[in-house]
């Protein structure tokens, strides 16, 4: 480890985690579970035959380990920015794991080499969140704009943006814990003081995202993959309804009209159909809208988004609307919509913003629904965040498809099969504590 | 010193060529020439001559002062003093050995020749299991001796040629970085079968201890032919030609074509038509042959419908021309038609000769093969030179042996599941596709740019794959050794030897533009370098201490140095289509590199003690120092001992018992590990992010405290011969215990690492081997010989390591797990949720054997079966026993023979069935009329698939279950029943009976032969793998698959079919 330099490891974590989040999880699972897209072939995910995502589990723990190496190397080099970036990325990976699975190895994790612990116990989810919040706070404090950060493919050494990245994750996490504040020792006042004292993203360019590149191995994988795999993903009926209702300019950006030359309609496919029903739906693939050209024809239109500026705006809007923080909820909300539109190179016209279904109302519940719906649209291709957020808010309204194997949206992912074999006792203890290892079992966060 | 001359003949007065004549206990020995004559310099005319010839009686005859001695050898008679080659090339009398050794002579090997010498061993050896590769001729074959004792290694034996180890790497490392693996053959297959004099298989640790670490899985000792004992110049020529066809290809249905919901019409192959994006066969029925536009439909523009890139289009992008509908008909033979008749020719010429002081053999062999898949081939040229020269009045004998091999192929097929393998395509290939329609695989004017195909969103045209996307290799290899033996006195001898095995291989991969995996093409080169150098010496002291006691004591040492270098460069996009050069790379080159070196130094000693030709005791000891182990643990010592008692020398058995020997042996072998396992390291990703290098810590946690592995063998055996050798029985029982194996153990990734190395485990292997030789008929003109070998081997896991309940050996959907108390080779997988209909309880089974008839499959409210993700044991891929039976007949000049190979038990999972079942391709999916049948899981059965012959129930909600009544469409039904994740459904019994070899030969009468100056001419007709009897109709169960870079036994995964071959053979000796 003495010879390794953190400026080679840091970019690897960013690229590997970002790519997993995007090309694998958002594309294959997140958009589908949130019913932003539906499949017309290989409909297992739509039907909640989810599997256990052992590959993702391994990738996240592997990168958490490398992030830990970055922290250690940062300490050795006396560079606070490597320590902070390592801390942030380790927490990001660990948070993703607990969001997916619930209780996961955490306090005892990553100690194979240092302590010879190859069977780490699972930490209760509550304790994990407490530590993650502390890690994000510590990372934000540690970052030092007067010191450099090499190998920073995310922000090119722009330390203030890293601080904003840490704070955005902290904001996301605090809101995620909304229903559990009393159990983790948080309150609205804590949120208020954090929001008012810390630096936050204040423009789209502050977003923590890594672009795919126009050439070589760093291109958006669907650009070079088999077109059959790309074509399996279609617009969902759920998103079709919303985009059409709002006459949303994103309809023509995220999706294309059906291929049938006799029609220029946009037609979605219901989630959760059987193989046969999905491929024959509406007369077959010819009459089902594919995803937009940016997701296939362009090598670099897709970004690997860790957390973006619009999400921060929607989080603030929600917090303000709920009265947790002071501030103009509507302004945050509108900025969220505008910046999302800007991200897609289009614009939220006054007409769009003032129409019913977008325009702010006097009804708090309705406003929260509006915020959640626009946030949901903004989370297209953002990891599993739309699904994670849905589990908390229950919005927008999503209904499992006819051939789904569960009568509600899944609450978690089953633990990787390997854990049953390699970490048996701790796995069983976690299952005993948390409930059956099934996708319908609520984790602590989602429990009563 | 005196000279004795003589002649050795058979009872018909035919000379025996190559019979050996020697003075036991000395170095004096020779072999008869083509006239059966010999001339031998002997120390004294009071010595005794020992005359041996394979398959003939052995004679001992005191010279008694004569200078000319004539011998007449009886065929098939008892051969008590046969000499066999043992470890380090030491020749020993077989009866003195305390362990089982089986020898096969070259003639037995190459009568029905396979270019891979390992395949020639199949069915002929007790305790040995041979599995052919999955990529046709030229692919790697696997050989395992006495079962699997290692959890981590490949369990394959060490190959030794003329006393020096050679490499037998499995060349299946062509995958990675976007490419799928291809099989470039196992390295030992480079040896020309025609050059082999004998193969001796050493099985247990007491037999192999002198080879040390690397022989823990047994040793295959190969002795090549030499000119020793020849007088004057001789020559031979052999020519072998065979033709190959696929032995078995899957049974497909021929009732429905491509599409979904009974609908299909080709538009552009991307989805513009009706369901032409669907690559499954749930389309229209062939009945009535409706007219439907297809990919090969002619269009009004003179093109094919599938020529999407060049067909005229209107302004809005639609095709401007019209495609003509064609009759929708089944193409029953389409896949079989793709296979070609392969051929293999092996031609060998050899020149040899010598005299008392020197001898040589020079041979050249050419192997040319065209595979059963189009545009696949293998070519091999072997040049072998063996020379011997005696100096200093025969006190110094020098021998050199060199083998130069060039092997190459223009294309090796890819294997396993994915678009680069055409075998993958067949499980998705529409049943209406006429194979001929794809032969012209470029779109007009788009040569090198855009392929023509029936489907563009998933697949590559199979001819395009075979002709454009090639995996070539070219290897140059040199191996051989130089050795010198010097007799200081009659009792003291020193041998020194230097051996080299080195090769350079260049593999080049091409992928054309429009390939699914590489839309802009690819060019790749792998440079592989291997070199192993062995220097050894052996000092032997054989005191002449009278007749009662004999003793030979040897001491020696060896230094082995091995170097490997691997370098891969890929251009994953080409700027100009069709130009395969790194200069044409459109994007930065991707590089991978791996270099390693290792060394083992060894010292060893052995003592062979004999008492009254009755009792023999062998002792050996060896110490190794390996560079791959930590300094504190890198030295390890291991001994062996074996005892042989020839009871027939001391007990008066009934006359029918001609020979009886009991043997017992104990041996230990230590083993080191591969390089780079002691210290952790960081590594670079092969890709960058926009030029920024990316680094990571290795995910395998190294271990600086590794210690050597240990293998202990205990072996007992008996060698019994009756009726003057007309009936022989050799029986062996062994028990191997392997401890402290160096495992790469998977650990929970939450520890930060995916796996770590440590010493753990105890594997115990027990087995019985039986060899039976008989000569039921032997009367002048008619001989019948029977040879039977039986093997039963079982390995069990006694322990893994504290806290480890299970260890994954390999996985390709089916998971091979080692668990304490269970058998090695147990396979696990998942199936459907089971409900015990008597108790209304959901049951979890750990083993398919626990599934009772009263259990039903659980279905959900929509009529879909519910999958149980818990692993259950589905069987064991190892056979219960194997039996090889060879019959040889000779009637005058005609001989014929059959080798049957029976493997009983074991299981294999078929990925072809599981995936071809979901795609509607397999015959099983057309048992019922897809349009009129109510497909109700548990009521509608799938015959021929035992797991699907089970009742189905649904939950009522109050804890009871009622029969499933919900009907699904045919596609949903088969999709949910055949499913690649439900391994249970794909299981077949792997039992098979094969007619492995059949041959009929004719020896031309001597008078005709001598008329053209030859000594012997033999013509034969031969066949391999002519008949196969096995449960499953789709494939040869004798294959293995690849997964994660290694071999995964027990799984059929889109392997190239094994082949059935017919041919002829000509042998001429001048």
PDB file of C-alpha atoms in Angstrom, chain B residues 796-1023:
ATOM      1  CA  UNK B 796     -14.985 -36.820  -0.121  1.00  0.00           C
ATOM      2  CA  UNK B 797     -14.358 -33.622   1.717  1.00  0.00           C
ATOM      3  CA  UNK B 798     -13.396 -34.355   5.307  1.00  0.00           C
ATOM      4  CA  UNK B 799     -12.934 -30.775   6.320  1.00  0.00           C
ATOM      5  CA  UNK B 800     -12.478 -27.347   4.843  1.00  0.00           C
ATOM      6  CA  UNK B 801     -11.402 -24.826   7.413  1.00  0.00           C
ATOM      7  CA  UNK B 802     -12.765 -23.518  10.674  1.00  0.00           C
ATOM      8  CA  UNK B 803     -15.850 -21.479   9.948  1.00  0.00           C
ATOM      9  CA  UNK B 804     -16.108 -22.542   6.325  1.00  0.00           C
ATOM     10  CA  UNK B 805     -19.088 -24.751   5.681  1.00  0.00           C
ATOM     11  CA  UNK B 806     -18.847 -24.749   1.981  1.00  0.00           C
ATOM     12  CA  UNK B 807     -16.385 -23.927  -0.732  1.00  0.00           C
ATOM     13  CA  UNK B 808     -17.350 -23.048  -4.268  1.00  0.00           C
ATOM     14  CA  UNK B 809     -15.166 -24.883  -6.743  1.00  0.00           C
ATOM     15  CA  UNK B 810     -16.735 -23.539  -9.887  1.00  0.00           C
ATOM     16  CA  UNK B 811     -19.961 -22.190 -11.181  1.00  0.00           C
ATOM     17  CA  UNK B 812     -21.795 -21.851 -14.431  1.00  0.00           C
ATOM     18  CA  UNK B 813     -25.344 -21.458 -13.156  1.00  0.00           C
ATOM     19  CA  UNK B 814     -24.867 -24.918 -11.679  1.00  0.00           C
ATOM     20  CA  UNK B 815     -22.631 -24.503  -8.641  1.00  0.00           C
ATOM     21  CA  UNK B 816     -20.006 -27.066  -7.698  1.00  0.00           C
ATOM     22  CA  UNK B 817     -19.596 -26.952  -3.929  1.00  0.00           C
ATOM     23  CA  UNK B 818     -17.287 -28.785  -1.588  1.00  0.00           C
ATOM     24  CA  UNK B 819     -18.865 -29.353   1.801  1.00  0.00           C
ATOM     25  CA  UNK B 820     -17.456 -31.284   4.736  1.00  0.00           C
ATOM     26  CA  UNK B 821     -18.740 -34.837   4.763  1.00  0.00           C
ATOM     27  CA  UNK B 822     -19.917 -34.623   1.154  1.00  0.00           C
ATOM     28  CA  UNK B 823     -18.527 -35.897  -2.106  1.00  0.00           C
ATOM     29  CA  UNK B 824     -16.290 -33.921  -4.382  1.00  0.00           C
ATOM     30  CA  UNK B 825     -18.189 -33.088  -7.540  1.00  0.00           C
ATOM     31  CA  UNK B 826     -21.503 -32.447  -5.845  1.00  0.00           C
ATOM     32  CA  UNK B 827     -23.497 -29.914  -7.834  1.00  0.00           C
ATOM     33  CA  UNK B 828     -26.103 -27.568  -6.505  1.00  0.00           C
ATOM     34  CA  UNK B 829     -28.791 -25.493  -8.112  1.00  0.00           C
ATOM     35  CA  UNK B 830     -32.248 -24.116  -7.646  1.00  0.00           C
ATOM     36  CA  UNK B 831     -35.698 -25.305  -8.598  1.00  0.00           C
ATOM     37  CA  UNK B 832     -39.347 -24.604  -7.921  1.00  0.00           C
ATOM     38  CA  UNK B 833     -40.957 -24.141  -4.541  1.00  0.00           C
ATOM     39  CA  UNK B 834     -42.312 -27.450  -3.324  1.00  0.00           C
ATOM     40  CA  UNK B 835     -45.459 -28.083  -1.307  1.00  0.00           C
ATOM     41  CA  UNK B 836     -46.008 -31.302   0.566  1.00  0.00           C
ATOM     42  CA  UNK B 837     -49.598 -32.051  -0.407  1.00  0.00           C
ATOM     43  CA  UNK B 838     -50.073 -34.373   2.552  1.00  0.00           C
ATOM     44  CA  UNK B 839     -49.226 -31.793   5.187  1.00  0.00           C
ATOM     45  CA  UNK B 840     -49.924 -28.627   3.183  1.00  0.00           C
ATOM     46  CA  UNK B 841     -46.493 -27.381   4.117  1.00  0.00           C
ATOM     47  CA  UNK B 842     -43.926 -25.615   2.078  1.00  0.00           C
ATOM     48  CA  UNK B 843     -40.802 -27.760   2.136  1.00  0.00           C
ATOM     49  CA  UNK B 844     -37.206 -26.867   1.643  1.00  0.00           C
ATOM     50  CA  UNK B 845     -35.150 -29.702   0.278  1.00  0.00           C
ATOM     51  CA  UNK B 846     -31.408 -29.877   0.466  1.00  0.00           C
ATOM     52  CA  UNK B 847     -31.163 -32.674  -2.028  1.00  0.00           C
ATOM     53  CA  UNK B 848     -33.309 -33.691  -4.986  1.00  0.00           C
ATOM     54  CA  UNK B 849     -33.253 -37.202  -3.581  1.00  0.00           C
ATOM     55  CA  UNK B 850     -35.406 -35.896  -0.721  1.00  0.00           C
ATOM     56  CA  UNK B 851     -38.225 -34.865  -3.053  1.00  0.00           C
ATOM     57  CA  UNK B 852     -41.193 -37.136  -2.514  1.00  0.00           C
ATOM     58  CA  UNK B 853     -43.854 -38.036  -5.045  1.00  0.00           C
ATOM     59  CA  UNK B 854     -46.402 -36.200  -2.922  1.00  0.00           C
ATOM     60  CA  UNK B 855     -44.630 -32.896  -3.347  1.00  0.00           C
ATOM     61  CA  UNK B 856     -46.152 -30.492  -5.827  1.00  0.00           C
ATOM     62  CA  UNK B 857     -44.772 -27.400  -7.497  1.00  0.00           C
ATOM     63  CA  UNK B 858     -46.166 -24.146  -6.170  1.00  0.00           C
ATOM     64  CA  UNK B 859     -47.782 -21.802  -8.706  1.00  0.00           C
ATOM     65  CA  UNK B 860     -48.769 -18.203  -8.130  1.00  0.00           C
ATOM     66  CA  UNK B 861     -52.209 -16.736  -8.713  1.00  0.00           C
ATOM     67  CA  UNK B 862     -51.280 -15.911 -12.303  1.00  0.00           C
ATOM     68  CA  UNK B 863     -50.361 -19.493 -13.100  1.00  0.00           C
ATOM     69  CA  UNK B 864     -46.586 -19.067 -12.977  1.00  0.00           C
ATOM     70  CA  UNK B 865     -44.404 -21.494 -11.043  1.00  0.00           C
ATOM     71  CA  UNK B 866     -42.659 -19.953  -8.040  1.00  0.00           C
ATOM     72  CA  UNK B 867     -38.911 -20.326  -7.885  1.00  0.00           C
ATOM     73  CA  UNK B 868     -37.150 -21.350  -4.697  1.00  0.00           C
ATOM     74  CA  UNK B 869     -33.805 -19.543  -4.540  1.00  0.00           C
ATOM     75  CA  UNK B 870     -32.338 -21.960  -1.976  1.00  0.00           C
ATOM     76  CA  UNK B 871     -29.677 -24.234  -3.334  1.00  0.00           C
ATOM     77  CA  UNK B 872     -30.413 -27.934  -3.382  1.00  0.00           C
ATOM     78  CA  UNK B 873     -28.057 -30.713  -4.267  1.00  0.00           C
ATOM     79  CA  UNK B 874     -28.776 -31.969  -7.745  1.00  0.00           C
ATOM     80  CA  UNK B 875     -26.291 -34.814  -7.859  1.00  0.00           C
ATOM     81  CA  UNK B 876     -22.655 -35.397  -8.531  1.00  0.00           C
ATOM     82  CA  UNK B 877     -20.968 -35.019 -11.862  1.00  0.00           C
ATOM     83  CA  UNK B 878     -18.529 -37.851 -11.277  1.00  0.00           C
ATOM     84  CA  UNK B 879     -19.515 -41.273 -12.553  1.00  0.00           C
ATOM     85  CA  UNK B 880     -20.188 -44.110 -10.126  1.00  0.00           C
ATOM     86  CA  UNK B 881     -17.874 -46.267 -12.128  1.00  0.00           C
ATOM     87  CA  UNK B 882     -16.246 -46.500 -15.509  1.00  0.00           C
ATOM     88  CA  UNK B 883     -15.609 -49.573 -17.528  1.00  0.00           C
ATOM     89  CA  UNK B 884     -13.578 -49.954 -20.669  1.00  0.00           C
ATOM     90  CA  UNK B 885     -13.788 -53.161 -22.662  1.00  0.00           C
ATOM     91  CA  UNK B 886     -11.529 -53.921 -25.541  1.00  0.00           C
ATOM     92  CA  UNK B 887     -11.768 -56.987 -27.742  1.00  0.00           C
ATOM     93  CA  UNK B 888      -9.114 -57.822 -30.284  1.00  0.00           C
ATOM     94  CA  UNK B 889      -9.463 -60.554 -32.817  1.00  0.00           C
ATOM     95  CA  UNK B 890      -6.993 -61.860 -35.317  1.00  0.00           C
ATOM     96  CA  UNK B 891      -7.752 -64.319 -38.053  1.00  0.00           C
ATOM     97  CA  UNK B 892      -4.707 -64.878 -40.154  1.00  0.00           C
ATOM     98  CA  UNK B 893      -3.712 -61.576 -41.639  1.00  0.00           C
ATOM     99  CA  UNK B 894      -6.909 -59.851 -40.634  1.00  0.00           C
ATOM    100  CA  UNK B 895      -7.446 -58.317 -37.261  1.00  0.00           C
ATOM    101  CA  UNK B 896     -10.281 -56.322 -35.860  1.00  0.00           C
ATOM    102  CA  UNK B 897     -11.233 -54.845 -32.546  1.00  0.00           C
ATOM    103  CA  UNK B 898     -13.774 -52.820 -30.622  1.00  0.00           C
ATOM    104  CA  UNK B 899     -13.332 -50.588 -27.628  1.00  0.00           C
ATOM    105  CA  UNK B 900     -16.443 -49.924 -25.609  1.00  0.00           C
ATOM    106  CA  UNK B 901     -16.456 -47.224 -22.987  1.00  0.00           C
ATOM    107  CA  UNK B 902     -19.135 -47.246 -20.335  1.00  0.00           C
ATOM    108  CA  UNK B 903     -19.504 -44.520 -17.766  1.00  0.00           C
ATOM    109  CA  UNK B 904     -22.232 -45.174 -15.241  1.00  0.00           C
ATOM    110  CA  UNK B 905     -23.877 -42.455 -13.198  1.00  0.00           C
ATOM    111  CA  UNK B 906     -23.231 -38.801 -12.671  1.00  0.00           C
ATOM    112  CA  UNK B 907     -25.343 -35.879 -13.725  1.00  0.00           C
ATOM    113  CA  UNK B 908     -25.028 -33.101 -16.265  1.00  0.00           C
ATOM    114  CA  UNK B 909     -27.035 -29.935 -16.708  1.00  0.00           C
ATOM    115  CA  UNK B 910     -28.021 -28.830 -20.170  1.00  0.00           C
ATOM    116  CA  UNK B 911     -28.046 -25.106 -20.768  1.00  0.00           C
ATOM    117  CA  UNK B 912     -29.188 -25.866 -24.299  1.00  0.00           C
ATOM    118  CA  UNK B 913     -32.379 -27.401 -22.950  1.00  0.00           C
ATOM    119  CA  UNK B 914     -32.975 -24.631 -20.421  1.00  0.00           C
ATOM    120  CA  UNK B 915     -32.456 -21.753 -22.818  1.00  0.00           C
ATOM    121  CA  UNK B 916     -33.687 -23.448 -25.971  1.00  0.00           C
ATOM    122  CA  UNK B 917     -36.783 -24.299 -23.920  1.00  0.00           C
ATOM    123  CA  UNK B 918     -37.493 -20.637 -23.260  1.00  0.00           C
ATOM    124  CA  UNK B 919     -36.914 -19.743 -26.887  1.00  0.00           C
ATOM    125  CA  UNK B 920     -39.355 -22.358 -28.176  1.00  0.00           C
ATOM    126  CA  UNK B 921     -36.616 -24.138 -30.098  1.00  0.00           C
ATOM    127  CA  UNK B 922     -36.409 -27.488 -28.392  1.00  0.00           C
ATOM    128  CA  UNK B 923     -38.542 -30.402 -29.500  1.00  0.00           C
ATOM    129  CA  UNK B 924     -40.035 -30.466 -25.995  1.00  0.00           C
ATOM    130  CA  UNK B 925     -41.805 -27.140 -26.651  1.00  0.00           C
ATOM    131  CA  UNK B 926     -43.884 -28.442 -29.536  1.00  0.00           C
ATOM    132  CA  UNK B 927     -45.395 -31.481 -27.873  1.00  0.00           C
ATOM    133  CA  UNK B 928     -48.753 -29.760 -27.861  1.00  0.00           C
ATOM    134  CA  UNK B 929     -50.600 -27.556 -30.289  1.00  0.00           C
ATOM    135  CA  UNK B 930     -49.580 -24.112 -29.120  1.00  0.00           C
ATOM    136  CA  UNK B 931     -52.788 -22.451 -30.205  1.00  0.00           C
ATOM    137  CA  UNK B 932     -55.385 -24.854 -28.835  1.00  0.00           C
ATOM    138  CA  UNK B 933     -53.773 -26.293 -25.723  1.00  0.00           C
ATOM    139  CA  UNK B 934     -54.506 -24.970 -22.240  1.00  0.00           C
ATOM    140  CA  UNK B 935     -51.019 -24.818 -20.806  1.00  0.00           C
ATOM    141  CA  UNK B 936     -51.652 -25.372 -17.119  1.00  0.00           C
ATOM    142  CA  UNK B 937     -48.554 -25.870 -15.019  1.00  0.00           C
ATOM    143  CA  UNK B 938     -48.721 -29.159 -13.149  1.00  0.00           C
ATOM    144  CA  UNK B 939     -51.446 -30.496 -15.410  1.00  0.00           C
ATOM    145  CA  UNK B 940     -49.825 -30.026 -18.762  1.00  0.00           C
ATOM    146  CA  UNK B 941     -46.615 -32.018 -18.461  1.00  0.00           C
ATOM    147  CA  UNK B 942     -43.400 -31.767 -20.349  1.00  0.00           C
ATOM    148  CA  UNK B 943     -42.425 -35.282 -21.170  1.00  0.00           C
ATOM    149  CA  UNK B 944     -38.821 -36.258 -21.167  1.00  0.00           C
ATOM    150  CA  UNK B 945     -37.979 -33.737 -18.455  1.00  0.00           C
ATOM    151  CA  UNK B 946     -38.497 -35.523 -15.181  1.00  0.00           C
ATOM    152  CA  UNK B 947     -38.537 -32.403 -13.035  1.00  0.00           C
ATOM    153  CA  UNK B 948     -41.534 -31.067 -14.941  1.00  0.00           C
ATOM    154  CA  UNK B 949     -43.545 -34.222 -14.455  1.00  0.00           C
ATOM    155  CA  UNK B 950     -45.074 -33.108 -11.172  1.00  0.00           C
ATOM    156  CA  UNK B 951     -48.411 -31.790  -9.923  1.00  0.00           C
ATOM    157  CA  UNK B 952     -48.912 -28.071  -9.488  1.00  0.00           C
ATOM    158  CA  UNK B 953     -50.802 -26.323  -6.721  1.00  0.00           C
ATOM    159  CA  UNK B 954     -51.764 -22.806  -5.754  1.00  0.00           C
ATOM    160  CA  UNK B 955     -52.292 -21.436  -2.263  1.00  0.00           C
ATOM    161  CA  UNK B 956     -55.850 -20.762  -1.212  1.00  0.00           C
ATOM    162  CA  UNK B 957     -54.783 -18.290   1.448  1.00  0.00           C
ATOM    163  CA  UNK B 958     -56.023 -20.335   4.385  1.00  0.00           C
ATOM    164  CA  UNK B 959     -52.994 -22.593   4.510  1.00  0.00           C
ATOM    165  CA  UNK B 960     -54.263 -25.180   2.083  1.00  0.00           C
ATOM    166  CA  UNK B 961     -53.455 -25.775  -1.537  1.00  0.00           C
ATOM    167  CA  UNK B 962     -55.560 -26.676  -4.523  1.00  0.00           C
ATOM    168  CA  UNK B 963     -54.524 -27.767  -7.987  1.00  0.00           C
ATOM    169  CA  UNK B 964     -53.351 -25.021 -10.303  1.00  0.00           C
ATOM    170  CA  UNK B 965     -55.930 -24.349 -12.989  1.00  0.00           C
ATOM    171  CA  UNK B 966     -54.673 -21.139 -14.542  1.00  0.00           C
ATOM    172  CA  UNK B 967     -53.683 -21.541 -18.151  1.00  0.00           C
ATOM    173  CA  UNK B 968     -50.782 -19.688 -19.702  1.00  0.00           C
ATOM    174  CA  UNK B 969     -49.864 -19.085 -23.307  1.00  0.00           C
ATOM    175  CA  UNK B 970     -47.403 -21.599 -24.712  1.00  0.00           C
ATOM    176  CA  UNK B 971     -44.610 -19.063 -24.516  1.00  0.00           C
ATOM    177  CA  UNK B 972     -45.316 -18.035 -20.926  1.00  0.00           C
ATOM    178  CA  UNK B 973     -45.656 -21.666 -19.953  1.00  0.00           C
ATOM    179  CA  UNK B 974     -42.346 -22.814 -21.384  1.00  0.00           C
ATOM    180  CA  UNK B 975     -40.577 -19.595 -20.461  1.00  0.00           C
ATOM    181  CA  UNK B 976     -41.435 -20.059 -16.830  1.00  0.00           C
ATOM    182  CA  UNK B 977     -40.761 -23.804 -16.711  1.00  0.00           C
ATOM    183  CA  UNK B 978     -37.571 -23.894 -18.687  1.00  0.00           C
ATOM    184  CA  UNK B 979     -35.554 -21.153 -17.179  1.00  0.00           C
ATOM    185  CA  UNK B 980     -31.830 -20.763 -17.027  1.00  0.00           C
ATOM    186  CA  UNK B 981     -32.088 -20.035 -13.305  1.00  0.00           C
ATOM    187  CA  UNK B 982     -33.958 -23.286 -12.592  1.00  0.00           C
ATOM    188  CA  UNK B 983     -31.019 -25.608 -12.869  1.00  0.00           C
ATOM    189  CA  UNK B 984     -33.084 -28.541 -11.604  1.00  0.00           C
ATOM    190  CA  UNK B 985     -35.028 -28.653 -14.843  1.00  0.00           C
ATOM    191  CA  UNK B 986     -31.952 -29.054 -17.000  1.00  0.00           C
ATOM    192  CA  UNK B 987     -30.531 -32.125 -15.286  1.00  0.00           C
ATOM    193  CA  UNK B 988     -29.816 -35.341 -17.150  1.00  0.00           C
ATOM    194  CA  UNK B 989     -28.212 -38.590 -16.146  1.00  0.00           C
ATOM    195  CA  UNK B 990     -24.735 -38.521 -17.634  1.00  0.00           C
ATOM    196  CA  UNK B 991     -24.499 -42.291 -18.015  1.00  0.00           C
ATOM    197  CA  UNK B 992     -23.313 -43.281 -21.450  1.00  0.00           C
ATOM    198  CA  UNK B 993     -22.084 -46.201 -23.418  1.00  0.00           C
ATOM    199  CA  UNK B 994     -19.901 -45.439 -26.375  1.00  0.00           C
ATOM    200  CA  UNK B 995     -18.338 -47.469 -29.073  1.00  0.00           C
ATOM    201  CA  UNK B 996     -15.133 -45.525 -28.655  1.00  0.00           C
ATOM    202  CA  UNK B 997     -13.029 -47.288 -31.242  1.00  0.00           C
ATOM    203  CA  UNK B 998     -13.606 -49.853 -33.926  1.00  0.00           C
ATOM    204  CA  UNK B 999     -11.079 -51.065 -36.413  1.00  0.00           C
ATOM    205  CA  UNK B1000     -10.373 -53.723 -38.944  1.00  0.00           C
ATOM    206  CA  UNK B1001      -6.892 -54.219 -40.281  1.00  0.00           C
ATOM    207  CA  UNK B1002      -5.190 -56.320 -42.863  1.00  0.00           C
ATOM    208  CA  UNK B1003      -1.514 -57.186 -42.902  1.00  0.00           C
ATOM    209  CA  UNK B1004      -0.478 -57.692 -46.461  1.00  0.00           C
ATOM    210  CA  UNK B1005       1.110 -61.104 -47.011  1.00  0.00           C
ATOM    211  CA  UNK B1006       4.832 -61.062 -46.513  1.00  0.00           C
ATOM    212  CA  UNK B1007       5.643 -62.134 -50.023  1.00  0.00           C
ATOM    213  CA  UNK B1008       3.721 -59.243 -51.575  1.00  0.00           C
ATOM    214  CA  UNK B1009       5.296 -56.836 -49.188  1.00  0.00           C
ATOM    215  CA  UNK B1010       8.838 -57.893 -49.713  1.00  0.00           C
ATOM    216  CA  UNK B1011       8.228 -57.592 -53.423  1.00  0.00           C
ATOM    217  CA  UNK B1012       8.277 -53.831 -53.085  1.00  0.00           C
ATOM    218  CA  UNK B1013      11.110 -53.822 -50.602  1.00  0.00           C
ATOM    219  CA  UNK B1014       9.015 -53.349 -47.525  1.00  0.00           C
ATOM    220  CA  UNK B1015       8.934 -55.423 -44.393  1.00  0.00           C
ATOM    221  CA  UNK B1016       5.384 -54.867 -43.351  1.00  0.00           C
ATOM    222  CA  UNK B1017       2.344 -53.143 -44.799  1.00  0.00           C
ATOM    223  CA  UNK B1018      -0.828 -52.810 -42.890  1.00  0.00           C
ATOM    224  CA  UNK B1019      -4.092 -51.297 -44.012  1.00  0.00           C
ATOM    225  CA  UNK B1020      -6.966 -50.603 -41.704  1.00  0.00           C
ATOM    226  CA  UNK B1021     -10.370 -49.047 -41.528  1.00  0.00           C
ATOM    227  CA  UNK B1022     -11.038 -47.194 -38.323  1.00  0.00           C
ATOM    228  CA  UNK B1023     -13.812 -45.391 -36.544  1.00  0.00           C
TER     229      UNK B1023
END
